[in-house]
Coordinates of C-alpha atoms and ligand atoms in Angstrom, one line a residue:
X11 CA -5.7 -6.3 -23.1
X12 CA -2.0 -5.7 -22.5
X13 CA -0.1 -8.3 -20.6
X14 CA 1.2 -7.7 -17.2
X15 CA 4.5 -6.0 -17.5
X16 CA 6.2 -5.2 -14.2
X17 CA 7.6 -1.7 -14.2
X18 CA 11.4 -1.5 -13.3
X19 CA 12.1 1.8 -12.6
X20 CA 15.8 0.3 -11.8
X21 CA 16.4 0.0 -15.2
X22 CA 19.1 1.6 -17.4
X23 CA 17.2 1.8 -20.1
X24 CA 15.4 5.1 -20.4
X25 CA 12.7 4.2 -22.4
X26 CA 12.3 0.6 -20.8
X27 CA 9.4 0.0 -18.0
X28 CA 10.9 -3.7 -18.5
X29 CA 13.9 -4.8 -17.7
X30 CA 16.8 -4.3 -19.9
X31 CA 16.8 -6.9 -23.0
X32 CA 13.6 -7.5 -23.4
X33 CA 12.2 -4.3 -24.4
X34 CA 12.2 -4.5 -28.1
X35 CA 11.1 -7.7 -29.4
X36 CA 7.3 -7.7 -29.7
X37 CA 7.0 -3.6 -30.0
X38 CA 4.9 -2.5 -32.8
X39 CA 6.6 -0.4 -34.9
X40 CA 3.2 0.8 -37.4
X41 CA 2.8 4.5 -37.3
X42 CA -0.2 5.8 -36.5
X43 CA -3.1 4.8 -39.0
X44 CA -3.8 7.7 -41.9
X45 CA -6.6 9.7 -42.0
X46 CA -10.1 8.1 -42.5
X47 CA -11.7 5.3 -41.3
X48 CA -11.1 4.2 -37.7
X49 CA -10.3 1.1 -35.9
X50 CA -13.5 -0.4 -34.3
X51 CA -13.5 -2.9 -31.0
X52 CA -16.4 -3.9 -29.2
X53 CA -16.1 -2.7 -26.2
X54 CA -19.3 -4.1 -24.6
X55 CA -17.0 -5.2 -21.4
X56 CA -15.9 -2.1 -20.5
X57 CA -19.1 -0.2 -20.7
X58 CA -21.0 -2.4 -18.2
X59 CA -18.1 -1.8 -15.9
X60 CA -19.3 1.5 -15.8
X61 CA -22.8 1.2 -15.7
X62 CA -24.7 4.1 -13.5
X63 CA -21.4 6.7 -14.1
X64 CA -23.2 9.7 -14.7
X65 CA -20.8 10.9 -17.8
X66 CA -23.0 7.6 -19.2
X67 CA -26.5 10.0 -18.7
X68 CA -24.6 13.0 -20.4
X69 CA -23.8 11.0 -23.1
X70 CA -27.1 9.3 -23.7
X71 CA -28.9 12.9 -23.6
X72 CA -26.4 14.6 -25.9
X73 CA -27.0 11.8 -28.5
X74 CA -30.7 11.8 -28.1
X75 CA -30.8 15.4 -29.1
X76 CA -28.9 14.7 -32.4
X77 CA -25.0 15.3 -31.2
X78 CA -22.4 13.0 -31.5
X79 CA -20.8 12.0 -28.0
X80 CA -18.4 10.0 -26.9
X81 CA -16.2 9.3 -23.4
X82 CA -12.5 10.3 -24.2
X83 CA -8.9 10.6 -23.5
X84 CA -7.8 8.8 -19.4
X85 CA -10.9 7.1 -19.0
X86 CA -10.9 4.8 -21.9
X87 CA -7.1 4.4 -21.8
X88 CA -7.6 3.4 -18.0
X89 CA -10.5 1.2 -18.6
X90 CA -8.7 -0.6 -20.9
X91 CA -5.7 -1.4 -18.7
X92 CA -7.9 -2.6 -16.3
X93 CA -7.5 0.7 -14.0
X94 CA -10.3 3.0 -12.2
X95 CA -11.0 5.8 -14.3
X96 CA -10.2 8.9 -11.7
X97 CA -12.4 10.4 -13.9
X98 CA -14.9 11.1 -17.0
X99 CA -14.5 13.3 -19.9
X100 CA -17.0 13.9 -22.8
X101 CA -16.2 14.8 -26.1
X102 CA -19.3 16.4 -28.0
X103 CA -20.0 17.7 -31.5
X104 CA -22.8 20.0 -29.1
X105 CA -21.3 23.6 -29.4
X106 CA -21.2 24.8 -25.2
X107 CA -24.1 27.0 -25.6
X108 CA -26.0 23.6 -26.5
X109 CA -24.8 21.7 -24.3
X110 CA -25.6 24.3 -21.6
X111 CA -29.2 24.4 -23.0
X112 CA -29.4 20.6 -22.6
X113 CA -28.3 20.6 -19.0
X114 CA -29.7 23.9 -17.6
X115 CA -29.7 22.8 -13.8
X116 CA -26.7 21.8 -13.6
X117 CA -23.8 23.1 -15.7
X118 CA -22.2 26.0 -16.4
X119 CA -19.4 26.9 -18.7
X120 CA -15.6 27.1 -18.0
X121 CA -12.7 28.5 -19.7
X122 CA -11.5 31.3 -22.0
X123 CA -10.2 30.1 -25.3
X124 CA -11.5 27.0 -25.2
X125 CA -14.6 26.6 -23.8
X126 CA -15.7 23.7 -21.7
X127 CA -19.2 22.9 -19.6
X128 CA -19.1 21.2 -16.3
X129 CA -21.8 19.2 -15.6
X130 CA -22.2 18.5 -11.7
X131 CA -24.0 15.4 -10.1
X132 CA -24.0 15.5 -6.8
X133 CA -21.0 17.3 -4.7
X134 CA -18.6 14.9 -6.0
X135 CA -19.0 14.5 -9.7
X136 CA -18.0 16.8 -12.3
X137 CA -18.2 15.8 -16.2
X138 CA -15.8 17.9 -18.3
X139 CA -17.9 18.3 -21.6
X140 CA -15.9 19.2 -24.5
X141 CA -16.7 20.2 -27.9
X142 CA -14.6 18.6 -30.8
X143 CA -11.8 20.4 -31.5
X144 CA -8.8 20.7 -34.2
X145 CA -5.7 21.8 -33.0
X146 CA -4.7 24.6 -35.8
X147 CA -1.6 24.1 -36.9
X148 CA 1.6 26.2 -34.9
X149 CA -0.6 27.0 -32.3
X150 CA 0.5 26.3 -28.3
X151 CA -1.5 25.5 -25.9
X152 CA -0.5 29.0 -24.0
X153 CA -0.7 31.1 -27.1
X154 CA -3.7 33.5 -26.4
X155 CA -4.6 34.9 -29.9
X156 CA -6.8 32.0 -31.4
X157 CA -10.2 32.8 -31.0
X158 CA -12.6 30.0 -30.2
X159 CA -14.4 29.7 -33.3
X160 CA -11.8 28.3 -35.4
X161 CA -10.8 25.6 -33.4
X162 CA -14.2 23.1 -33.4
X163 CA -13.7 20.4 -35.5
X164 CA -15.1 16.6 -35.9
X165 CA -14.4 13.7 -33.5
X166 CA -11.2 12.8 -36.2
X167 CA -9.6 16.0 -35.5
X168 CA -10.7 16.1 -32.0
X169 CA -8.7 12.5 -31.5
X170 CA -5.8 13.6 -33.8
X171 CA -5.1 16.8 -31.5
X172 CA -4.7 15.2 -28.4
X173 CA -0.8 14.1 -27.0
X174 CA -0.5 9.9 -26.9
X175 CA -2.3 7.5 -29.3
X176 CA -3.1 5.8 -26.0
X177 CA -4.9 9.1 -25.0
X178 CA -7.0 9.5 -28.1
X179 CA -9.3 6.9 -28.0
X180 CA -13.1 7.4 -28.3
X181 CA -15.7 5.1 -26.3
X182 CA -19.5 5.4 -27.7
X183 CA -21.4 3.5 -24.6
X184 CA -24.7 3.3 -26.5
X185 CA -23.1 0.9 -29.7
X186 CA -20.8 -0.5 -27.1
X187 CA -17.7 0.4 -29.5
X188 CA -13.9 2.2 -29.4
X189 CA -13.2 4.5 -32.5
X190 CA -9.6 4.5 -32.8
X191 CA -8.1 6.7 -35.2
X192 CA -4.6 6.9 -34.2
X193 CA -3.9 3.6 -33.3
X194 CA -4.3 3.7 -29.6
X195 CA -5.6 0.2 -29.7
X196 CA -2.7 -1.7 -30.7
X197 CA -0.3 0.5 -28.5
X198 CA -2.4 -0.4 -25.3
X199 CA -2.1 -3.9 -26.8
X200 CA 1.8 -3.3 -26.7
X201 CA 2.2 -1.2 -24.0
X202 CA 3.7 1.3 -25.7
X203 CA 3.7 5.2 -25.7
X204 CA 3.7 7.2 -28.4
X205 CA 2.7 10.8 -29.7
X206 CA -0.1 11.1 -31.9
X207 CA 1.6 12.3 -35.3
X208 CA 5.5 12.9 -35.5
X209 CA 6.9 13.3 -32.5
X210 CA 9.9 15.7 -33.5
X211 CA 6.7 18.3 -34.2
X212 CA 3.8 17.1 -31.0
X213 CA 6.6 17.7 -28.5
X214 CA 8.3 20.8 -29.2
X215 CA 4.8 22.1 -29.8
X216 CA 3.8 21.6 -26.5
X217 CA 7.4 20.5 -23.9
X218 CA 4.9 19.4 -20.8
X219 CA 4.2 16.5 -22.7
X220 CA 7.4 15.8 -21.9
X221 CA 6.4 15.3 -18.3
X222 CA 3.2 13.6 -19.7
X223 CA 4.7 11.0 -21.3
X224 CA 6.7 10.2 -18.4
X225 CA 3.6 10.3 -16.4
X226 CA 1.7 7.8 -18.4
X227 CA 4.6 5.4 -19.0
X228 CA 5.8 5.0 -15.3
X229 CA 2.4 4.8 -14.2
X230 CA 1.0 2.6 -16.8
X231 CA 4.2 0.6 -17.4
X232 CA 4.8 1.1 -20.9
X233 CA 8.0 1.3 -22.5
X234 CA 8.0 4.8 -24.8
X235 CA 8.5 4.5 -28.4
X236 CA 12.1 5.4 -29.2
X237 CA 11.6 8.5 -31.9
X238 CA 9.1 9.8 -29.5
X239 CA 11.6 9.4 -26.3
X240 CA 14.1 10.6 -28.5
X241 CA 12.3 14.1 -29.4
X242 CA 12.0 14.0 -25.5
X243 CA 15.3 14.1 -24.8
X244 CA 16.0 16.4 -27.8
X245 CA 13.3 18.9 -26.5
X246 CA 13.6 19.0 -23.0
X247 CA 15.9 22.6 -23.1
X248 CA 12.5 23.4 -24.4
X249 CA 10.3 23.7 -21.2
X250 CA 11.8 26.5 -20.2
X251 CA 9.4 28.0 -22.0
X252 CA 6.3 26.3 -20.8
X253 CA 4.3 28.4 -18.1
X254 CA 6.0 27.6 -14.5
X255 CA 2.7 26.7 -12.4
X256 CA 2.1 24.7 -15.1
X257 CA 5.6 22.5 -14.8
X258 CA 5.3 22.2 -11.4
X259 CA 1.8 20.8 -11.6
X260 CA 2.9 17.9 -13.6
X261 CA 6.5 17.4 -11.4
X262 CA 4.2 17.3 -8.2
X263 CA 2.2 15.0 -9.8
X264 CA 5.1 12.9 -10.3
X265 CA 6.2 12.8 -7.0
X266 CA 2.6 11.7 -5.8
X267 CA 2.0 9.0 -8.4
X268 CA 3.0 5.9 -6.5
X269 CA 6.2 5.9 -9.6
X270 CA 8.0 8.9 -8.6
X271 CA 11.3 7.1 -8.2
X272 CA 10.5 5.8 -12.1
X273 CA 9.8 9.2 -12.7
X274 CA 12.4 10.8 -11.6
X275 CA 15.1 9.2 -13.1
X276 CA 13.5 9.6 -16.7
X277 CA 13.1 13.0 -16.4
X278 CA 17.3 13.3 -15.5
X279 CA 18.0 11.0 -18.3
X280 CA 16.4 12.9 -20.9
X281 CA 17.5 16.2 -19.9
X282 CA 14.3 17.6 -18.1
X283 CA 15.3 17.6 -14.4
X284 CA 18.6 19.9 -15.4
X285 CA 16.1 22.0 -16.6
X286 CA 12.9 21.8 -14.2
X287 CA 15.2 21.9 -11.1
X288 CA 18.9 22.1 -12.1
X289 CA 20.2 22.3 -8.3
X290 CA 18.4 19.0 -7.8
X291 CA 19.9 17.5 -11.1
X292 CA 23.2 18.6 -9.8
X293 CA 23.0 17.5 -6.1
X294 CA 22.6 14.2 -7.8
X295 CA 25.7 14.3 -10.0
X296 CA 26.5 14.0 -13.4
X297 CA 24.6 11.3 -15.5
X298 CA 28.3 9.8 -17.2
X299 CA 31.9 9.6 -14.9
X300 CA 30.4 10.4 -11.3
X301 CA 32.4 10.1 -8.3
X302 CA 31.5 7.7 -5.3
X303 CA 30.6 10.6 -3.4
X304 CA 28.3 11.1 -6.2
X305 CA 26.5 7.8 -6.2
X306 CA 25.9 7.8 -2.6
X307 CA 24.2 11.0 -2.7
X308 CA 21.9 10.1 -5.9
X309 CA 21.6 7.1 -4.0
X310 CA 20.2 8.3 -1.4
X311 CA 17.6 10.6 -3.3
X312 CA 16.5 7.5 -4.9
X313 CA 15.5 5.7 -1.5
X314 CA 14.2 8.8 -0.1
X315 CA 11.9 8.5 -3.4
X316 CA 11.5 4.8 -3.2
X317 CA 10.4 4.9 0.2
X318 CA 7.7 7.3 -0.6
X319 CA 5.9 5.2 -3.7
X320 CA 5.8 2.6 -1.0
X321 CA 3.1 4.8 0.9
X322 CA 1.7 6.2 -2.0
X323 CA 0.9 3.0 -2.9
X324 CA -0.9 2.4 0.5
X325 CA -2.7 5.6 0.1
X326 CA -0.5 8.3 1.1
X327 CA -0.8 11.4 -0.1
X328 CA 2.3 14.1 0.4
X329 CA 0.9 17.4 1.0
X330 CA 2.4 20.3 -1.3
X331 CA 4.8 21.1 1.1
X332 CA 5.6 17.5 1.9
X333 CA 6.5 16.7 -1.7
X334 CA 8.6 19.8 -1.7
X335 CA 10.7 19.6 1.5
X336 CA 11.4 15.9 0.4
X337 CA 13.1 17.1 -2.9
X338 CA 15.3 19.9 -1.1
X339 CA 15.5 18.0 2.0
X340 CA 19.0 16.5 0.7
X341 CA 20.4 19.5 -0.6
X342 CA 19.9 21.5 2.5
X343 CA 21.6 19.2 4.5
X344 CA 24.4 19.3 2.0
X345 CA 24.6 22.9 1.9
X346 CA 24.6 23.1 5.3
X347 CA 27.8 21.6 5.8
X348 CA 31.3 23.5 5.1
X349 CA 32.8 20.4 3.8
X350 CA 30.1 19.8 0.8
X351 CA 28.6 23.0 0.5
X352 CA 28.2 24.9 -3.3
X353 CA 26.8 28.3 -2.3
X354 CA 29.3 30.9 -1.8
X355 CA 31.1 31.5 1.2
X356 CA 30.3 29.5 4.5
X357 CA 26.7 28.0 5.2
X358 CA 24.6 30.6 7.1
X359 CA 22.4 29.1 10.1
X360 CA 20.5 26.1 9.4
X361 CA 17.2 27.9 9.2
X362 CA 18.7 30.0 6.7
X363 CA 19.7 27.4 4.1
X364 CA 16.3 26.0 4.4
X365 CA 15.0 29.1 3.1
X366 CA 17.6 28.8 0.6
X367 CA 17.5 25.7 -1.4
X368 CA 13.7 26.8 -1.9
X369 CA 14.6 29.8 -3.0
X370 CA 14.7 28.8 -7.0
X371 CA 11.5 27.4 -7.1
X372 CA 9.8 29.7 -5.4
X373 CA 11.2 32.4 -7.3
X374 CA 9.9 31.4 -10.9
X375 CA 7.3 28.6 -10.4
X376 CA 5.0 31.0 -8.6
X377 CA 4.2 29.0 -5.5
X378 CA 2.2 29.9 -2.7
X379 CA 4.1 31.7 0.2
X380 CA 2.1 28.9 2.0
X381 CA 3.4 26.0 0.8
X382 CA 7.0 27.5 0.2
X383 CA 6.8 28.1 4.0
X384 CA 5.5 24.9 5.3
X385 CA 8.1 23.6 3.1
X386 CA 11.1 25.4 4.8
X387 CA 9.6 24.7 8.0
X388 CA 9.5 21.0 7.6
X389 CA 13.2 21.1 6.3
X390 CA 14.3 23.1 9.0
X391 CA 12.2 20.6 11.6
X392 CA 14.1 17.9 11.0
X393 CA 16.8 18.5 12.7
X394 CA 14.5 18.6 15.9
X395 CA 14.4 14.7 16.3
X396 CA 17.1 14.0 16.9
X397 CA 17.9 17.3 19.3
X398 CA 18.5 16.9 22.3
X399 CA 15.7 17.9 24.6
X400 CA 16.8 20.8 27.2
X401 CA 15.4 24.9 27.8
X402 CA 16.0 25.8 24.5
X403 CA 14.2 23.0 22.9
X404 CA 10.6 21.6 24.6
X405 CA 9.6 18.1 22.6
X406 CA 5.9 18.8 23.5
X407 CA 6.1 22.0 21.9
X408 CA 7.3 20.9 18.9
X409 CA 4.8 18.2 19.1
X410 CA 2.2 20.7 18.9
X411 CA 3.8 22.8 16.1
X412 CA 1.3 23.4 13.1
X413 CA 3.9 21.8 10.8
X414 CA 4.5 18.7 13.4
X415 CA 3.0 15.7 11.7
X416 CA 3.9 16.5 8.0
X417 CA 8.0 16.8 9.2
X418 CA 7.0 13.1 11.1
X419 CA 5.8 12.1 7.7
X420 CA 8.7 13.5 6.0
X421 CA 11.2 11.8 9.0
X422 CA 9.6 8.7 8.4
X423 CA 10.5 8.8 5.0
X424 CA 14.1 9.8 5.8
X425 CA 14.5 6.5 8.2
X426 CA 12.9 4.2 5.9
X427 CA 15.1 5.7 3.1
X428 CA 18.4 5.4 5.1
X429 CA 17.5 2.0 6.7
X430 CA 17.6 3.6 10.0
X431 CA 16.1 5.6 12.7
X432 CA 13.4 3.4 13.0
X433 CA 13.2 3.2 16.6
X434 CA 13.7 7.1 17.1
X435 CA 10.6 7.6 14.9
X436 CA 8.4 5.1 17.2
X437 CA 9.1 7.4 19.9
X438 CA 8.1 10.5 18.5
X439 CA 4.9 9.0 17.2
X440 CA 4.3 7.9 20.9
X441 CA 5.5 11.1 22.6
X442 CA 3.3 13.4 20.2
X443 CA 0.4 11.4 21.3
X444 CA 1.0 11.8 24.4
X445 CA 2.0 15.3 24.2
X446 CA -1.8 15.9 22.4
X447 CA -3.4 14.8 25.7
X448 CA -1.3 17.5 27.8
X449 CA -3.4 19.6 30.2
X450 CA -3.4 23.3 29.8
X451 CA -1.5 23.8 32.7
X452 CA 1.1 21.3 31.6
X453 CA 1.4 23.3 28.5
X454 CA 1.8 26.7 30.1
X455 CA 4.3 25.4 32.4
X456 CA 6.2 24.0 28.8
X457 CA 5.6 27.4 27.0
X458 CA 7.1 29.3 30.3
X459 CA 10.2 26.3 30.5
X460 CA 10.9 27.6 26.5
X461 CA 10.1 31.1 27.2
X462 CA 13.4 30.9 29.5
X463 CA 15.6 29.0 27.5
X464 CA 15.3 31.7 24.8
X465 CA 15.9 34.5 26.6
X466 CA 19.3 35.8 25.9
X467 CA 21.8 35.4 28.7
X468 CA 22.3 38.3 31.3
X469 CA 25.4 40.0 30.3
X470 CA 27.8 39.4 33.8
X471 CA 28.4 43.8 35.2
X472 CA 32.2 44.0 34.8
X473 CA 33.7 44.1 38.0
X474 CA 35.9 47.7 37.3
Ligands
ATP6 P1 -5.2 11.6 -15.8 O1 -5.8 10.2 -15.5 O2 -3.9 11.8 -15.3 O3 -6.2 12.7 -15.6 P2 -5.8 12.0 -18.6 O4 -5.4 11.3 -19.8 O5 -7.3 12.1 -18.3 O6 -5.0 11.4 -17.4 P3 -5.8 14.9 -18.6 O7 -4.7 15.8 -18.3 O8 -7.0 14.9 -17.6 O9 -5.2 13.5 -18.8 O10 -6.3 15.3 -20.0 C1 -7.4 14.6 -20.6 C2 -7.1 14.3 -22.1 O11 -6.9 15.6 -22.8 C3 -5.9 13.5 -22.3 O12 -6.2 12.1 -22.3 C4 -5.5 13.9 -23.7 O13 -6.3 13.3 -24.7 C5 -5.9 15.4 -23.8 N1 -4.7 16.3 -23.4 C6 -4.4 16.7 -22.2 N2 -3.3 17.5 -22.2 C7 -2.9 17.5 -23.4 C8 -1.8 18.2 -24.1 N3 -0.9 18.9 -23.5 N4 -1.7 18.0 -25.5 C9 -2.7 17.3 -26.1 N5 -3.7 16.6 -25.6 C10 -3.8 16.8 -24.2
MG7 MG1 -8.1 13.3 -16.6

């Protein structure tokens, strides 16, 4: 079991989830073990932990009917820092078609290249079943050519293609036992992350694991391994070429883990965030000789992200568009303003640089008109508390707007981030529950009050 090792996020050091100093002095520095033999733990702990998981039935069928099977990959790494599995994954020497036959009720088979079968239990539960595989050699993960055939291969190969020793860990619940053949053990023992095989090949392979290994170390503490943070920051130019839905699943996923702020400043100081979202990477300065001005901008970023893994950690979950407006929040402000703003010539109307700052991402990362637009609305809406209420502007309306309580959520953010504002966002919360128990003549008589104070102004006859 690792020890306790409180993340600092804070930290200068890049690859350091402790802080600065101590890093070093008790990291294993053994590469992963050759092939052969694996490492073997008991693991009798850890599987009564998860007695009655149905991935535990799959497993014991498969084996029954002469297949090797094993739980895999996050579930054992979890279990074994003492987290709850978010979910199961089986690894099988059973081909699909076998596995299918074994499970005819309920599973059916997923994917193109690489074939998977889900097996369902219930509404809820959904056990990714996947046959061993090796990884032949120069082949990405997005290159389309490979046929399936030639890539099944035995539970070594199956471990030795995955990303992170601490990911390649095999869990056989009926001997109770971990096979470990790229010593994931001793790195969960030392909190460390590491590729699986040199890193200067496993990450320019495939760049997301880039964002993966940041993923895993800011949420399970661990420092990373300097070569393989080093082929990080070496590689980063390199996720350019990774498929854009792809990126942005793993940045969103960052800004929901309860470590974004963590996160996000390993992904600027390896290079990534000037490539995943240079305007933001900008906004925040540059990473040597930045100005005050600079600081107090990054500074504020920070808090805004701070504030947030606060209420992740209490359950919070940002919406798409949430997580979004809260990265360009910042810059839209700043672009909005003569004084500070980059874009050429003078800032157009606010609901225009809203649309604006989005505009990158939604151009090349293939987002949903949906959640780019409930993104610029929430921007734009922010504005709104602290406007002034009069004709033009009805706070019950905007109460009522569709967008209305992710903006709140967003605002909340913004006060908690700044340290003020606190009291302002009280009496929004109270006024929009008041403004939900509004009659429906009340709210005609609002939507006729705002219907005037849009309407243009007469033009006065001139008096010839
Ligand atoms: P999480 O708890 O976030 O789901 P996870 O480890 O289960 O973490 P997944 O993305 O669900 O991560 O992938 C399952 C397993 O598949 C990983 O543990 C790893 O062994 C393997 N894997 C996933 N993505 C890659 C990749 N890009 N390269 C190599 N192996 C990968
Ligand atoms: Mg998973």
């Amino acid at each position: 079991m690792p020890p306790e090792r409180p993340l600092d996020p804070m930290s200068d050091d890049p690859t350091s989830a402790w802080p600065a100093g101590e890093a070093d002095a008790d990291a294993p520095t053994a590469p992963p073990r050759p092939s052969g033999a694996p490492r073997i733990v008991e693991a009798q702990e850890l599987v009564d932990a998860i007695s009655g998981e149905p991935a535990l039935r799959v497993i014991s069928r498969l084996q029954r009917h002469g297949h090797e099977a094993y739980l895999v990959g996050g579930c054992v790494r979890d279990l074994l820092v003492g987290l709850t599995p978010k979910d199961f994954d089986v690894a099988t020497s059973a081909h699909p078609r076998q596995v299918r036959r074994l499970f005819p009720r309920n599973s059916h088979i997923i994917g193109r290249r690489f074939r998977l079968v889900h097996i369902r239990y219930g509404h809820e539960t959904i056990i990714e079943t996947a046959t061993f595989r090796s990884e032949p050699e120069g082949v990405r993960e997005d290159d389309l050519l490979i046929t399936e055939d030639n890539t099944y291969g035995t539970a070594e190969e199956d471990a030795r293609r995955r990303d992170f020793t601490v990911n390649g860990l095999f869990l056989d619940p009926s001997s109770e036992r971990i096979l470990d053949w790229v010593g994931g053990l001793e790195d969960v023992e030392g909190g460390l992350l590491r590729t699986i095989g040199d890193p200067a090949v496993r990450i320019p392979e495939d760049p997301v694991r880039i964002l993966r290994a940041i993923k895993f170390a800011t949420r399970l503490g661990f420092r990373i391994e300097d070569a393989t943070w080093q082929a990080m920051c070496d590689n980063s130019r390199e996720l350019e070429r990774s498929a854009p839905p792809r990126v942005l699943e793993e940045i969103l996923r960052l800004v929901r883990s309860g470590t974004a702020l963590g996160a996000f400043r390993k992904l600027r100081q390896c290079g990534a965030l000037a490539v995943l979202l240079p305007e933001l990477d900008e906004h925040l300065g540059p990473l040597e000789g930045a100005s005050d001005a600079d600081h107090k901008r990054a500074d504020g970023f920070w808090r805004l992200l701070e504030a947030l893994d606060t209420h992740v950690h209490d359950g919070y979950e940002p919406s798409t568009a949430v997580a979004l407006a809260l990265l360009h929040h910042d810059m839209a402000e700043r672009e909005a303003d003569p004084e500070t703003r980059r874009g050429p010539g003078g800032p157009p109307e606010w609901q225009v640089v809203c649309g604006e700052v989005l505009e990158p991402l939604s151009g090349n990362a293939r987002l949903s008109r949906r959640d780019t637009g409930r993104a610029r609305r929430i921007i734009y809406q922010q504005r709104n508390f602290t406007r002034v209420a009069g004709r033009r502007f009805r706070p019950n309306l905007f109460c009522l707007a569709e967008e209305f309580p992710e903006s709140l959520e967003l605002f909340r953010l913004r006060c908690e981030a700044r340290g003020e504002g606190w009291d302002l966002y009280k009496a929004w919360v109270e006024r929009s529950e008041s403004a939900s128990d509004l009659g429906g003549d009340e709210l005609e008589a609002e939507k006729r009050r705002a219907r005037r104070g849009r309407r243009r102004p007469r033009r006065r006859k001139r008096s010839s």
